[in-house]
Amino acid sequence: MASEATSDALTESGSVAAERKSDGSNSIRGKEALALAVLGCGLFLATLDFSIVYVALPSIGSDLSLSEGKLQWIVSGYAIFFAGFLLVGGRTSDRFGARRVFLGATALFGVSSLAASLTHDFTTLVIARALQGIGAGLLDPATLGLVQQLFPPGPKRNKAMTVWGAVGAIGLVGGVVFGGLLTALSWQWVFFVNVPIAALVLVFGRVLLPGRRRADATPVPLNFTSGLFGTGAILLLVLGLSRLGDVGLASTSTLVGLAGFVVLAAAWVVRERTSASPLIAHELWRTRSLMVACAVDACYVMSIGVEFFLVTLFLQDQQGFSPLAAGMGFLPLTVTVIFGNIITGKLIGRHGPRLMMVSGLVVAAVGLALLAAGVHSDSYALGVLPGLLLSGLGNGIAFPAMFLTATSDLPGDHQGVGASLVTTTQYVFASLGLAVLVILLGTHPGRGEFMTTFIVTGAMALLGAIVAGTGLRRPAEAVN
């Protein structure tokens, strides 16, 4: 371990130590900017792959003869394991160093992406997606840990966190656009595109990213048992909800899934309460800003987060768009997300993340209401575009502020786990949201069912705005 720590220290010294000599400037440049770009590319891969398959789903279903229930698992198989391994990933980063975990997770992500691109078997595809999710779950908190190593608390870290949040939002919405473009070639390309990007991240990450700084810190147990219980509980809950939508409550598979969730969730709670080293430290539950951010995140992902899935199905099933046209149909939303990120970056220092979250979610709710109102129109420009523009703007405003709130008051010894808790919430509720949407849409959804789901998602965005407005104290949330 001594030689390992020395190697890590030398790595940091050779890559970013010079940039750490503060000259009083809050700008990010030089090796710091390059390192942030590498971390952004890693995060972009993780978020991109959650949404990039949406537009490809009809093509995958047609090619592999899959039902809509099975298609859901191509999305949920990724999201479930992503969510399940985020907390373990945060603890692993705190224990072994964020740089090592980041590089190892990127390698796993690249290899599993290659496997997904080469298969024509549903089972193999879902397994590859699960491995991608594990890689992303380890990678995501490592990027946050490295951002916190690279940038000291203050305006420069706030700026870096805003960039980090913006990349995450752009990855989610940009995935739909890229998915449409790549599916026009072949659905396998939505997975293969990750391989060269992952390779570049590995090459530059080894040179630019800092090693572990706290070689003398007391090792913290990883507590894989809690991670196993948590992941299993999420998996069984989504399985139970999926079967509920397909075959009803009386089905054995539905009851087994829901009952199994209750058992494993209870085991997870008992394990966390009795463990000497819980996966989520007790002080994190008492960190108000983190808990509020997680609650807002749950509402966010049950509204704006599942919007991509809804709009993709609507454009292809109800308006007859091709995968390429559906992907291009999301381009205006991507532009407004970027514009919303810029707004947050300029205003958050003056007004704080509380106002940005509330205003962003309200704007998004209006956009979703417009989508509900436009479902009976055959015109993309009149029925879909206005809602996409507003919901995208709200997305871009709210997303970075939400993550900055979550990380603003984290205890120093639990940065990795605390920061990953909000992302865990995001992907847990993404899986749950998709399962609920399958129930609401039914097996052969029409425009009325799409209207209902858009109304429900709009209501969730408003609920998130209420939680942010009432849960956060204005003075404590101001960002200098």
Short mmCIF file of C-alpha atoms in Angstrom, two decimals, residues 4 14 73 114 119 123 141 187 205 273 307 325 359 372 384 417 452 475:
data_model
loop_
_atom_site.label_atom_id
_atom_site.label_comp_id
_atom_site.label_asym_id
_atom_site.label_seq_id
_atom_site.Cartn_x
_atom_site.Cartn_y
_atom_site.Cartn_z
CA GLU A 4 0.67 2.38 -4.18
CA GLY A 14 2.91 15.19 -12.35
CA TRP A 73 -35.66 -4.29 -19.72
CA LEU A 114 -18.70 -3.82 -27.40
CA THR A 119 -25.04 -9.64 -30.07
CA THR A 123 -30.59 -12.36 -22.97
CA PRO A 141 -19.39 8.88 -8.24
CA TRP A 187 -29.25 -0.20 -33.74
CA GLY A 205 -7.39 9.86 -17.92
CA ARG A 273 -29.12 0.34 10.99
CA GLU A 307 -40.31 12.43 -20.98
CA ALA A 325 -36.74 11.66 -37.68
CA SER A 359 -38.11 28.02 -11.74
CA ALA A 372 -50.44 16.84 -23.11
CA VAL A 384 -44.92 18.76 -29.92
CA VAL A 417 -21.22 8.06 -1.15
CA THR A 452 -52.72 11.00 -19.30
CA PRO A 475 -29.94 31.93 3.08
#
